[in-house]
Amino acid sequence: MANDVSELETRITFHSIGAEREGDGRGSKDHGLNTEQIRLADDHSRVALGGSNETNQAVSAVTVIPEPDERYTPSPAIAQRRKQNASAVDGLAVFLLNEARPEEETVYSAPSTSSKEDVSYDKRSQNRSLVCNKCWQHFYTGPQILQPFISNSSITYTASLDELENSINNCSMCRFFLKSIQLRQKSTENYLEIGSPSERFLLEVSTGTKTKHPNPETAWLAVHCNELRVGTFVVFSDDPTTASYIRRRDMNFDVGSDASYQLAKTWLQECVEEHEGCPKYEQQPLPARVLDVTPIDGSLQHQIRLCVPNGEAAAYTTLSYCWGGPQPFSTQKSTLETLMKGIDMQQLPSTICDAITVTRRLGLRYLWVDAFCIIQDDDLDKQKEIARMGEIYQHSYCTIIAECAAKVSDGFLHKKPEPPDCSQYRLPYVVPDGGVGTMLLRSQEAYGYDPLEEPLNARGWTLQERLLPPRQLLYTSRSLRWKCQSREYVDGGVTFNMYDEPYLYSMTRVLDVASGKLPTPDLGNGVIDPWNPWGFWKRLIMEFSRRLCTDPADRVRAIGGIAKEFQKVWSPGSRYLAGHPECYLFESLAWRVDPFKMASRRGGYRAPSWSWMAAEGVIIYDEEPKSSQRAVEVLECNVTPTLSFTPFGDISHGVLKLHGYVREARWLSDSQGAQHIHFTHDLEFLEDSQNQHGYTVTVFPDSVEDIVGNGVVWCLITSASRTAACGLVLDVVEAGERCFRRVGYFNLASHRWAYGLGLDSSSDKHQVITIV
């Protein structure tokens, strides 16, 4: 076995060790671009064993070593350690596989030398008996055999539901087929029509890889019935007989297990020491306050304390989590001294306790949690620390992201439930030397992951907490995952990611391209450039606006850290103006509120009306017409922050002055949703007499309160083309001063009057328009 292992460059792998690799793209109607990614679960880490004759000594000497892939070459030192340790794999392979799965089905134990041949024969016979004679002859003795990872195959097979039903108690293959067909028949999409129970149908079983870059560590088994796909299944192993050929291991649902903590440390070490595409980690001065999670006096494990480092430099973790309402424990002016003396962990909410546990298991001393490290009833302290939050997350050694917890009392280290209707199937597997081991199958649906469905990603603050940290441990509803700027991994198995990469979680790469640190990717014809910082910023605004902010003022504050990073790549001297980069101010004004997700305004003043920050609801930026011309000129724009040292924080005042032409109009209805306005004056742009009584266009109100019934509004056309025009809907603040506030946005598309509405008015009608 040692020679086989050496030849195939294999290592025995913990079942929980996982990695990811990008895969095929598949569209989804819910999330835009929605690239489907298939991640390779094991290729980034292997367990290499130090040479020792004693089992316990060998296990204590285990060193986790990153494994290369097509995008990553290990250091010479790691390559040398792999070579030195390869010979030790055979002796402890079975032991490690069993140790890695204490709560799973026990892996076959290695027999003694004297009985090895007899036991090996018994195991071959036992594995052969997993399937009926018909399935064995058809799938394991024909010209093509079912051998994922070793060879690709496509095998056809005829059966009936009656035949499969009669064999399910003594044939795992028939049971696999029947259960898969029954699940497929439950689907409402492309219903599987088979006929009567005795009617025969055609099954096709195919194997192969399904990645952009075929890799011997990823294989799939697909089943079709009467040419309709029944399911695609991930192939993995927990059997030492097949472990050298099937390197994939199953998902680890116990995210609080020792194996998961060891894996997390491995990911961190690999990133810090080996990833050239990730920023080099250097210890920075600790934040103003941190939790010291080292047990007080070394014996009271449940006692921690809040401390003020005073410039000390050290590694620390940060926590990203949902508050879920008022916090039962937080730092107040009156409790600051008490918390610095000691905090009883047993009184803390589960999510905070779990974060402390993870920090300790990673071998770190300090943890930053906003509820404790910011004085919650001190407005000045809150402003100062909120302004620094971006840097706090960027400089952390690792950010713990509690994606699955909807509130602070939920916690995130509990064992995750297995996905429904994603059973595990065990089938025989014939290895090249004739031995018969087993392989395991699980539907690809078990590995689905959409971060937009996780509770944490519905909150406004957590967007920058996801975008800014360079190293992230994500505790999702199904598994433990890793995200850095070079890799995405998952603890066991593979994943199908149905979210819009690169827009949401590749901000650092976008900024590096914009700043020249990375070359601009070569995009094919017709591909929308995702590396343009302005386009990326607009999409971030749309994503941020769909998230909830408990405090209305957080609509301004919670994106400040991201804005600060983008400020570094905008044009030199470009200011940040209430959510708008000055260098793209004109384009940035063309936002509107989704009429089906419009809300009432909350709280008092937080931003000028021309800023999307002043509106509630989901913000939309429509595609800019390529042939449009500007119909206004930006004369002046100024924003005054509440505090001079927080230019990305609270706003006290903002003003925008434009030179353009406004037309009088009236609202036509007051129902919620898309509205209409009716032009009744200055209709010289209309070309036929039958429309001389007025003209109606669609308008999108900024809020429910901005719908003014049949009241008068003013429309400022900002841009127009031969067939389209758009602009701002305004309400008068001070008529004599031509001072307005924005109340909506209108858009006229595909109409021959658009040009006249927007550009065909005499210049003497243009005035200076002030919007506050």
mmCIF file of C-alpha atoms in Angstrom, residues 161-316:
data_model
loop_
_atom_site.group_PDB
_atom_site.id
_atom_site.type_symbol
_atom_site.label_atom_id
_atom_site.label_comp_id
_atom_site.label_asym_id
_atom_site.label_seq_id
_atom_site.Cartn_x
_atom_site.Cartn_y
_atom_site.Cartn_z
ATOM 1 C CA LEU A 161 -40.403 -0.164 -10.077
ATOM 2 C CA ASP A 162 -41.599 -3.636 -9.037
ATOM 3 C CA GLU A 163 -38.114 -5.100 -9.529
ATOM 4 C CA LEU A 164 -36.456 -2.337 -7.551
ATOM 5 C CA GLU A 165 -39.053 -2.572 -4.779
ATOM 6 C CA ASN A 166 -38.537 -6.328 -4.434
ATOM 7 C CA SER A 167 -34.766 -5.907 -4.077
ATOM 8 C CA ILE A 168 -34.419 -2.933 -1.737
ATOM 9 C CA ASN A 169 -33.899 -5.083 1.349
ATOM 10 C CA ASN A 170 -30.918 -6.985 -0.074
ATOM 11 C CA CYS A 171 -29.458 -4.617 -2.694
ATOM 12 C CA SER A 172 -28.129 -1.161 -1.923
ATOM 13 C CA MET A 173 -27.932 -0.341 -5.650
ATOM 14 C CA CYS A 174 -31.629 -1.062 -6.237
ATOM 15 C CA ARG A 175 -32.491 0.894 -3.101
ATOM 16 C CA PHE A 176 -30.362 3.796 -4.360
ATOM 17 C CA PHE A 177 -32.165 3.796 -7.718
ATOM 18 C CA LEU A 178 -35.655 3.539 -6.203
ATOM 19 C CA LYS A 179 -35.177 6.254 -3.575
ATOM 20 C CA SER A 180 -33.628 8.594 -6.141
ATOM 21 C CA ILE A 181 -36.523 8.086 -8.554
ATOM 22 C CA GLN A 182 -39.094 8.607 -5.806
ATOM 23 C CA LEU A 183 -37.469 11.870 -4.743
ATOM 24 C CA ARG A 184 -37.330 13.021 -8.346
ATOM 25 C CA GLN A 185 -41.022 12.285 -8.775
ATOM 26 C CA LYS A 186 -41.781 14.660 -5.894
ATOM 27 C CA SER A 187 -40.292 17.509 -7.899
ATOM 28 C CA THR A 188 -42.716 19.863 -9.618
ATOM 29 C CA GLU A 189 -40.219 20.627 -12.374
ATOM 30 C CA ASN A 190 -40.049 18.235 -15.358
ATOM 31 C CA TYR A 191 -42.082 15.553 -13.641
ATOM 32 C CA LEU A 192 -40.634 12.067 -14.171
ATOM 33 C CA GLU A 193 -43.170 9.897 -16.001
ATOM 34 C CA ILE A 194 -42.490 6.160 -15.700
ATOM 35 C CA GLY A 195 -45.806 4.360 -16.112
ATOM 36 C CA SER A 196 -47.131 1.335 -14.261
ATOM 37 C CA PRO A 197 -45.004 -0.407 -11.567
ATOM 38 C CA SER A 198 -44.330 -3.308 -13.918
ATOM 39 C CA GLU A 199 -43.398 -1.177 -16.915
ATOM 40 C CA ARG A 200 -39.694 -1.220 -17.693
ATOM 41 C CA PHE A 201 -37.691 1.962 -18.037
ATOM 42 C CA LEU A 202 -34.150 2.894 -19.008
ATOM 43 C CA LEU A 203 -31.596 3.964 -16.407
ATOM 44 C CA GLU A 204 -28.270 5.500 -17.334
ATOM 45 C CA VAL A 205 -25.504 5.774 -14.739
ATOM 46 C CA SER A 206 -22.565 7.956 -15.707
ATOM 47 C CA THR A 207 -19.457 9.020 -13.838
ATOM 48 C CA GLY A 208 -16.840 11.677 -14.401
ATOM 49 C CA THR A 209 -15.657 15.083 -13.298
ATOM 50 C CA LYS A 210 -17.729 18.230 -13.338
ATOM 51 C CA THR A 211 -15.271 21.056 -12.823
ATOM 52 C CA LYS A 212 -13.610 23.615 -15.032
ATOM 53 C CA HIS A 213 -10.285 21.966 -14.230
ATOM 54 C CA PRO A 214 -10.736 18.150 -14.013
ATOM 55 C CA ASN A 215 -9.033 16.850 -10.904
ATOM 56 C CA PRO A 216 -8.580 13.272 -9.595
ATOM 57 C CA GLU A 217 -10.028 14.360 -6.258
ATOM 58 C CA THR A 218 -13.458 15.247 -7.610
ATOM 59 C CA ALA A 219 -15.848 12.776 -9.194
ATOM 60 C CA TRP A 220 -19.577 12.614 -9.676
ATOM 61 C CA LEU A 221 -22.139 9.957 -10.353
ATOM 62 C CA ALA A 222 -25.214 11.025 -12.316
ATOM 63 C CA VAL A 223 -28.405 9.013 -12.778
ATOM 64 C CA HIS A 224 -30.871 9.532 -15.641
ATOM 65 C CA CYS A 225 -34.203 7.759 -16.051
ATOM 66 C CA ASN A 226 -35.791 7.739 -19.493
ATOM 67 C CA GLU A 227 -33.286 10.472 -20.419
ATOM 68 C CA LEU A 228 -34.450 12.779 -17.604
ATOM 69 C CA ARG A 229 -31.925 13.561 -14.887
ATOM 70 C CA VAL A 230 -32.820 11.933 -11.596
ATOM 71 C CA GLY A 231 -29.899 13.308 -9.619
ATOM 72 C CA THR A 232 -26.198 14.034 -9.397
ATOM 73 C CA PHE A 233 -24.268 12.592 -6.474
ATOM 74 C CA VAL A 234 -20.955 13.352 -4.824
ATOM 75 C CA VAL A 235 -18.674 10.335 -4.398
ATOM 76 C CA PHE A 236 -16.643 9.990 -1.195
ATOM 77 C CA SER A 237 -15.184 7.284 1.071
ATOM 78 C CA ASP A 238 -14.655 6.259 4.666
ATOM 79 C CA ASP A 239 -13.123 2.885 3.731
ATOM 80 C CA PRO A 240 -9.313 2.365 3.920
ATOM 81 C CA THR A 241 -9.527 -0.011 0.951
ATOM 82 C CA THR A 242 -10.710 2.790 -1.317
ATOM 83 C CA ALA A 243 -9.296 5.838 0.494
ATOM 84 C CA SER A 244 -6.259 5.972 -1.807
ATOM 85 C CA TYR A 245 -8.509 6.298 -4.853
ATOM 86 C CA ILE A 246 -11.487 8.211 -3.469
ATOM 87 C CA ARG A 247 -9.890 11.107 -1.629
ATOM 88 C CA ARG A 248 -13.102 12.955 -0.968
ATOM 89 C CA ARG A 249 -14.550 12.711 2.562
ATOM 90 C CA ASP A 250 -18.101 13.416 3.693
ATOM 91 C CA MET A 251 -19.345 16.674 5.195
ATOM 92 C CA ASN A 252 -18.647 17.228 8.864
ATOM 93 C CA PHE A 253 -21.817 18.456 10.540
ATOM 94 C CA ASP A 254 -20.206 18.699 13.982
ATOM 95 C CA VAL A 255 -18.614 22.140 13.686
ATOM 96 C CA GLY A 256 -17.561 22.080 17.344
ATOM 97 C CA SER A 257 -15.554 18.872 17.056
ATOM 98 C CA ASP A 258 -11.820 18.606 17.676
ATOM 99 C CA ALA A 259 -11.327 17.792 13.988
ATOM 100 C CA SER A 260 -13.040 21.047 12.968
ATOM 101 C CA TYR A 261 -10.883 23.138 15.283
ATOM 102 C CA GLN A 262 -7.751 21.445 13.978
ATOM 103 C CA LEU A 263 -8.898 22.104 10.431
ATOM 104 C CA ALA A 264 -9.603 25.775 11.189
ATOM 105 C CA LYS A 265 -6.070 26.162 12.555
ATOM 106 C CA THR A 266 -4.754 24.491 9.412
ATOM 107 C CA TRP A 267 -6.624 26.909 7.168
ATOM 108 C CA LEU A 268 -5.317 29.878 9.141
ATOM 109 C CA GLN A 269 -1.741 28.639 9.102
ATOM 110 C CA GLU A 270 -1.851 27.902 5.381
ATOM 111 C CA CYS A 271 -3.238 31.352 4.593
ATOM 112 C CA VAL A 272 -0.793 33.272 6.782
ATOM 113 C CA GLU A 273 2.295 31.297 5.708
ATOM 114 C CA GLU A 274 1.618 30.281 2.124
ATOM 115 C CA HIS A 275 -0.981 32.408 0.302
ATOM 116 C CA GLU A 276 0.764 34.914 -1.917
ATOM 117 C CA GLY A 277 -2.582 36.391 -2.923
ATOM 118 C CA CYS A 278 -3.516 37.252 0.672
ATOM 119 C CA PRO A 279 -2.126 40.224 2.597
ATOM 120 C CA LYS A 280 0.820 39.355 4.781
ATOM 121 C CA TYR A 281 -0.281 39.266 8.387
ATOM 122 C CA GLU A 282 1.464 41.639 10.750
ATOM 123 C CA GLN A 283 0.403 42.220 14.320
ATOM 124 C CA GLN A 284 -1.180 45.615 14.819
ATOM 125 C CA PRO A 285 -1.976 47.524 18.013
ATOM 126 C CA LEU A 286 -5.074 46.079 19.598
ATOM 127 C CA PRO A 287 -8.348 48.039 19.441
ATOM 128 C CA ALA A 288 -9.206 50.433 22.266
ATOM 129 C CA ARG A 289 -10.875 47.590 24.189
ATOM 130 C CA VAL A 290 -10.852 43.818 23.770
ATOM 131 C CA LEU A 291 -12.055 40.804 25.689
ATOM 132 C CA ASP A 292 -9.195 38.876 27.277
ATOM 133 C CA VAL A 293 -10.494 35.313 27.046
ATOM 134 C CA THR A 294 -7.616 33.787 29.010
ATOM 135 C CA PRO A 295 -9.184 32.268 32.138
ATOM 136 C CA ILE A 296 -8.597 34.470 35.187
ATOM 137 C CA ASP A 297 -5.883 32.950 37.441
ATOM 138 C CA GLY A 298 -5.639 30.026 35.026
ATOM 139 C CA SER A 299 -8.243 27.899 36.775
ATOM 140 C CA LEU A 300 -11.594 29.624 36.369
ATOM 141 C CA GLN A 301 -12.398 28.614 32.806
ATOM 142 C CA HIS A 302 -15.654 30.552 32.824
ATOM 143 C CA GLN A 303 -14.087 33.862 33.889
ATOM 144 C CA ILE A 304 -12.879 36.410 31.323
ATOM 145 C CA ARG A 305 -12.483 40.189 31.441
ATOM 146 C CA LEU A 306 -12.668 43.361 29.388
ATOM 147 C CA CYS A 307 -9.285 45.064 29.064
ATOM 148 C CA VAL A 308 -7.753 48.274 27.691
ATOM 149 C CA PRO A 309 -4.525 47.304 25.861
ATOM 150 C CA ASN A 310 -3.066 50.844 25.622
ATOM 151 C CA GLY A 311 -1.210 50.265 22.373
ATOM 152 C CA GLU A 312 -0.159 46.628 22.899
ATOM 153 C CA ALA A 313 0.243 44.735 19.624
ATOM 154 C CA ALA A 314 -1.162 41.197 19.513
ATOM 155 C CA ALA A 315 -3.250 38.847 17.391
ATOM 156 C CA TYR A 316 -6.997 38.960 18.015
#
